[in-house]
């Protein structure tokens, strides 16, 4: 029988511990290789539950894929045996229906008042599903979203979760986004952030809805040219970290926009920048600064 021992309580300056559940793409900047440095820079203890190991992410023409589904249950049972708990659990890329079921089990087993559950429904971008995903997968992901406190889809994922066609073009109307957010909250998640939103040329960012307070807000930054892989994972890792640290919902979304824009801006300074990820490492000082006030 597991004993509930928090190894951190009782220390005045105990760090908060968070868990990130997603794949390890060994090379290519996304999922755990970006989430962990962001969590650490934000001053949180990062634990990981890798769902698969890939040579590179699926944006590349070829990749290896080693599924780790069989490890998930034994790892969570072992954590329970050792008495560990988390201040937050965040999920990203999940490779199968079974993994979504296991994440729901993880949420159940480690739930306690104040434990934040963030789901980034990683299924597609730029109007298309990522390799291996389809409308059936999106429907199951919508079910998982119903178990989260916060979800962070991009505009493509938001449409796919609701089984709607994607709209063309970057600029959209506020009315459309407000309705999208309300329908996403109807999935059962009280706080929704949609990324990749623009109402006018030159401004790009996120729109959010808090169904409990009925508050709608937007956070924009200066629009940067081009599209970059992995920015959604960066955005959700910053949002997750800032919420666990106790930021208000609008402040956490604004920080996530600022950090993502700064990562892209730094990337574009390098004329030989890589297309498969951004130089988010250069933006990490923005997060160090948030620790001074903790
Ligand atoms: O960035 C999202 C992501 C995460 N993990 C893997 C991916 C992708 C998007 O393509 O392929 C393996």
Coordinates of C-alpha atoms and ligand atoms in Angstrom, one line a residue:
X1 CA 0.0 0.0 0.0
X2 CA 1.3 3.4 -0.9
X3 CA 2.1 5.8 1.9
X4 CA 1.5 9.5 1.2
X5 CA 4.8 11.1 1.9
X6 CA 5.7 14.3 0.3
X7 CA 9.4 14.6 0.2
X8 CA 9.2 18.3 0.0
X9 CA 6.8 19.5 2.6
X10 CA 8.1 21.0 5.7
X11 CA 10.8 22.9 3.9
X12 CA 10.3 26.6 3.9
X13 CA 11.6 27.0 0.4
X14 CA 10.3 23.7 -1.1
X15 CA 10.3 23.8 -4.8
X16 CA 7.2 22.9 -6.7
X17 CA 7.4 19.7 -8.6
X18 CA 5.7 19.3 -12.0
X19 CA 5.4 16.4 -14.4
X20 CA 5.6 16.6 -18.2
X21 CA 4.1 13.7 -20.2
X22 CA 5.1 13.6 -23.9
X23 CA 7.7 12.1 -26.2
X24 CA 11.4 12.5 -26.4
X25 CA 12.4 13.5 -29.9
X26 CA 16.1 13.0 -29.5
X27 CA 17.0 15.7 -32.0
X28 CA 14.7 18.5 -33.2
X29 CA 13.5 21.0 -30.7
X30 CA 10.1 20.0 -29.4
X31 CA 8.2 18.1 -26.6
X32 CA 10.4 17.1 -23.6
X33 CA 13.6 18.6 -24.9
X34 CA 12.0 22.1 -24.8
X35 CA 9.6 21.5 -21.8
X36 CA 12.3 20.5 -19.4
X37 CA 14.7 23.5 -19.8
X38 CA 11.7 25.8 -19.6
X39 CA 10.4 24.2 -16.4
X40 CA 13.9 24.4 -14.9
X41 CA 14.4 28.0 -15.9
X42 CA 11.1 28.9 -14.4
X43 CA 12.4 27.5 -11.0
X44 CA 10.4 24.3 -10.9
X45 CA 11.5 20.7 -10.4
X46 CA 10.7 18.9 -13.6
X47 CA 9.8 15.2 -13.6
X48 CA 9.2 13.4 -17.0
X49 CA 7.1 10.6 -18.3
X50 CA 8.3 9.9 -21.8
X51 CA 5.6 8.3 -24.0
X52 CA 7.9 7.4 -26.9
X53 CA 11.5 7.9 -28.2
X54 CA 11.9 9.2 -31.7
X55 CA 15.1 9.9 -33.6
X56 CA 13.6 13.2 -34.7
X57 CA 10.1 14.6 -34.7
X58 CA 7.6 13.6 -37.4
X59 CA 8.1 16.8 -39.4
X60 CA 11.2 15.0 -40.9
X61 CA 10.8 12.7 -43.9
X62 CA 12.0 9.7 -41.8
X63 CA 12.2 8.9 -38.2
X64 CA 12.5 6.0 -35.7
X65 CA 9.7 5.5 -33.2
X66 CA 10.0 3.4 -30.0
X67 CA 6.7 3.2 -28.1
X68 CA 6.9 3.4 -24.3
X69 CA 3.2 2.8 -23.5
X70 CA 4.2 -0.3 -21.5
X71 CA 6.3 1.8 -19.1
X72 CA 3.7 4.3 -18.2
X73 CA 1.6 2.3 -15.7
X74 CA 4.6 0.7 -13.9
X75 CA 6.2 4.2 -13.5
X76 CA 3.1 5.8 -12.1
X77 CA 2.6 2.8 -9.7
X78 CA 6.2 3.1 -8.5
X79 CA 5.8 6.9 -7.9
X80 CA 2.8 6.1 -5.8
X81 CA 4.7 3.4 -3.9
X82 CA 7.4 6.0 -3.2
X83 CA 4.8 8.6 -2.1
X84 CA 5.5 11.2 -4.7
X85 CA 3.0 13.9 -5.7
X86 CA 2.9 16.8 -8.2
X87 CA 1.8 20.4 -8.2
X88 CA 0.9 20.0 -11.9
X89 CA 0.8 17.6 -14.7
X90 CA 1.1 18.7 -18.3
X91 CA 0.7 16.5 -21.4
X92 CA 1.8 17.0 -25.0
X93 CA 2.3 14.7 -28.0
X94 CA 0.6 11.3 -27.2
X95 CA 1.0 8.5 -29.8
X96 CA -2.0 6.3 -29.2
X97 CA -5.6 5.9 -27.8
X98 CA -4.1 3.8 -25.0
X99 CA -1.8 6.6 -24.0
X100 CA -4.7 9.0 -23.7
X101 CA -6.5 6.4 -21.4
X102 CA -3.4 6.2 -19.3
X103 CA -3.1 9.9 -18.9
X104 CA -6.7 10.0 -17.6
X105 CA -5.6 7.3 -15.1
X106 CA -2.6 9.4 -14.2
X107 CA -4.8 12.4 -13.6
X108 CA -7.1 10.3 -11.3
X109 CA -4.3 8.7 -9.3
X110 CA -2.4 11.9 -8.6
X111 CA -5.3 14.3 -8.3
X112 CA -5.4 16.5 -5.2
X113 CA -6.8 20.0 -4.6
X114 CA -4.5 22.5 -6.3
X115 CA -2.9 20.0 -8.7
X116 CA -3.0 21.7 -12.1
X117 CA -3.8 19.6 -15.2
X118 CA -2.8 21.0 -18.6
X119 CA -3.5 19.3 -21.9
X120 CA -1.9 20.4 -25.1
X121 CA -3.9 18.4 -27.7
X122 CA -1.0 18.0 -30.1
X123 CA -2.6 16.7 -33.3
X124 CA -1.8 19.1 -36.1
X125 CA -0.9 22.5 -37.4
X126 CA -1.3 24.7 -40.5
X127 CA -4.6 23.1 -41.4
X128 CA -3.3 19.5 -41.4
X129 CA -3.1 16.6 -39.0
X130 CA 0.5 15.5 -38.0
X131 CA 1.5 12.2 -39.4
X132 CA -0.5 9.3 -37.9
X133 CA -3.4 11.4 -36.6
X134 CA -7.0 11.6 -38.0
X135 CA -10.5 12.7 -37.0
X136 CA -11.0 9.6 -34.8
X137 CA -7.9 10.5 -32.8
X138 CA -9.0 14.1 -32.5
X139 CA -12.4 12.9 -31.1
X140 CA -10.6 10.9 -28.4
X141 CA -8.3 13.8 -27.7
X142 CA -11.4 16.0 -27.2
X143 CA -12.4 13.5 -24.5
X144 CA -9.1 13.9 -22.7
X145 CA -9.4 17.7 -22.9
X146 CA -12.6 17.3 -20.8
X147 CA -10.3 16.1 -17.9
X148 CA -8.0 19.1 -18.0
X149 CA -8.1 22.4 -16.1
X150 CA -6.5 24.2 -19.1
X151 CA -6.2 23.2 -22.7
X152 CA -3.9 24.9 -25.3
X153 CA -4.8 24.0 -28.9
X154 CA -3.6 26.0 -31.9
X155 CA -6.2 27.2 -34.4
X156 CA -5.9 23.9 -36.5
X157 CA -6.3 21.7 -33.4
X158 CA -9.2 23.8 -32.1
X159 CA -11.1 23.1 -35.3
X160 CA -10.2 19.4 -35.4
X161 CA -11.2 18.9 -31.8
X162 CA -14.6 20.2 -32.7
X163 CA -14.8 18.2 -35.9
X164 CA -14.9 21.3 -38.0
X165 CA -13.0 22.2 -41.2
X166 CA -10.0 24.5 -40.7
X167 CA -10.3 28.1 -41.9
X168 CA -7.8 29.4 -44.4
X169 CA -5.5 32.3 -43.7
X170 CA -3.9 33.8 -40.6
X171 CA -6.4 36.6 -39.9
X172 CA -9.8 35.8 -38.5
X173 CA -12.7 37.5 -36.8
X174 CA -13.0 37.9 -33.0
X175 CA -16.6 36.5 -33.2
X176 CA -15.3 33.3 -34.7
X177 CA -12.6 32.8 -32.0
X178 CA -15.0 33.6 -29.2
X179 CA -17.4 31.0 -30.4
X180 CA -14.5 28.4 -30.9
X181 CA -13.3 29.0 -27.3
X182 CA -16.9 28.6 -25.9
X183 CA -17.4 25.3 -27.7
X184 CA -14.0 24.1 -26.5
X185 CA -14.9 24.9 -22.9
X186 CA -18.0 22.8 -23.5
X187 CA -15.7 19.8 -23.8
X188 CA -15.5 20.1 -20.0
X189 CA -12.4 22.2 -19.6
X190 CA -12.9 25.5 -17.7
X191 CA -9.9 27.4 -19.2
X192 CA -9.1 27.4 -22.9
X193 CA -6.2 29.1 -24.7
X194 CA -6.1 29.1 -28.5
X195 CA -2.7 30.0 -30.1
X196 CA -2.0 31.3 -33.6
X197 CA -4.7 34.0 -33.4
X198 CA -4.6 37.2 -35.4
X199 CA -7.3 39.8 -35.9
X200 CA -5.1 42.3 -37.8
X201 CA -1.9 42.2 -39.8
X202 CA 1.2 42.7 -37.6
X203 CA -0.2 41.3 -34.4
X204 CA -0.2 37.6 -33.6
X205 CA -0.8 35.7 -30.4
X206 CA -3.4 33.9 -28.3
X207 CA -7.0 34.3 -27.3
X208 CA -8.4 32.8 -24.0
X209 CA -11.6 32.1 -22.2
X210 CA -12.2 31.4 -18.6
X211 CA -15.6 29.7 -18.4
X212 CA -15.7 30.1 -14.6
X213 CA -15.3 33.9 -14.5
X214 CA -16.7 34.3 -18.1
X215 CA -13.7 36.4 -19.0
X216 CA -12.4 36.6 -22.6
X217 CA -9.1 38.1 -23.3
X218 CA -6.4 38.3 -26.0
X219 CA -2.6 38.6 -25.7
X220 CA -0.7 39.7 -28.8
X221 CA 2.9 40.3 -29.8
X222 CA 4.6 41.6 -32.8
X223 CA 4.0 39.2 -35.7
X224 CA 7.2 37.5 -36.9
X225 CA 7.7 36.2 -40.5
X226 CA 7.6 32.5 -41.2
X227 CA 6.3 29.5 -39.3
X228 CA 8.4 27.4 -36.9
X229 CA 8.1 23.9 -35.6
X230 CA 7.9 23.4 -31.9
X231 CA 6.6 26.8 -30.9
X232 CA 3.3 25.3 -29.6
X233 CA 5.3 23.1 -27.2
X234 CA 7.3 26.1 -26.0
X235 CA 4.1 28.1 -25.5
X236 CA 2.4 25.4 -23.5
X237 CA 5.5 24.7 -21.3
X238 CA 5.7 28.4 -20.4
X239 CA 2.0 28.6 -19.7
X240 CA 2.0 25.5 -17.5
X241 CA 5.1 26.8 -15.6
X242 CA 3.7 30.2 -15.0
X243 CA 0.3 28.9 -13.8
X244 CA 1.9 26.5 -11.4
X245 CA 4.1 29.4 -10.1
X246 CA 0.8 31.2 -9.3
X247 CA 0.5 33.8 -12.1
X248 CA -3.0 34.9 -13.0
X249 CA -4.4 33.3 -16.1
X250 CA -4.0 36.5 -18.2
X251 CA -0.4 37.1 -16.9
X252 CA 0.6 33.5 -17.7
X253 CA -0.8 33.7 -21.3
X254 CA 0.9 37.1 -21.9
X255 CA 4.2 35.6 -20.7
X256 CA 3.8 32.6 -23.0
X257 CA 3.2 34.9 -25.9
X258 CA 6.2 37.2 -25.0
X259 CA 8.5 34.2 -24.6
X260 CA 7.4 32.6 -27.9
X261 CA 7.8 35.8 -29.8
X262 CA 11.2 36.4 -28.2
X263 CA 12.3 32.9 -29.2
X264 CA 11.3 33.5 -32.8
X265 CA 12.9 37.0 -32.8
X266 CA 16.2 35.5 -31.5
X267 CA 16.0 32.8 -34.1
X268 CA 15.6 35.2 -37.0
X269 CA 18.7 37.2 -35.9
X270 CA 20.7 34.2 -37.0
X271 CA 20.7 34.1 -40.9
X272 CA 21.6 30.4 -40.8
X273 CA 18.8 29.5 -38.4
X274 CA 17.3 26.0 -38.5
X275 CA 13.8 25.4 -39.8
X276 CA 12.9 22.6 -37.4
X277 CA 13.0 24.5 -34.2
X278 CA 13.5 27.9 -32.6
X279 CA 16.4 29.3 -30.5
X280 CA 14.2 29.3 -27.4
X281 CA 17.4 28.9 -25.3
X282 CA 18.2 32.6 -25.9
X283 CA 14.8 33.6 -24.4
X284 CA 15.3 31.7 -21.1
X285 CA 16.5 34.8 -19.2
X286 CA 12.9 36.0 -19.4
X287 CA 12.0 33.1 -17.1
X288 CA 15.0 33.6 -14.8
X289 CA 13.6 37.1 -14.1
X290 CA 10.3 35.6 -12.9
X291 CA 12.2 33.7 -10.2
X292 CA 13.3 36.9 -8.5
X293 CA 9.8 37.6 -7.4
X294 CA 9.1 34.1 -6.0
Ligands
LIG1 O1 5.8 19.8 -31.7 C1 4.8 18.8 -31.6 C2 5.3 17.4 -31.8 C3 5.8 16.7 -30.7 N1 6.3 15.5 -30.8 C4 6.4 14.9 -32.0 C5 6.0 15.6 -33.2 C6 5.4 16.9 -33.0 C7 4.9 17.5 -34.2 O2 5.1 17.2 -35.3 O3 6.1 15.0 -34.3 C8 7.0 13.6 -32.1

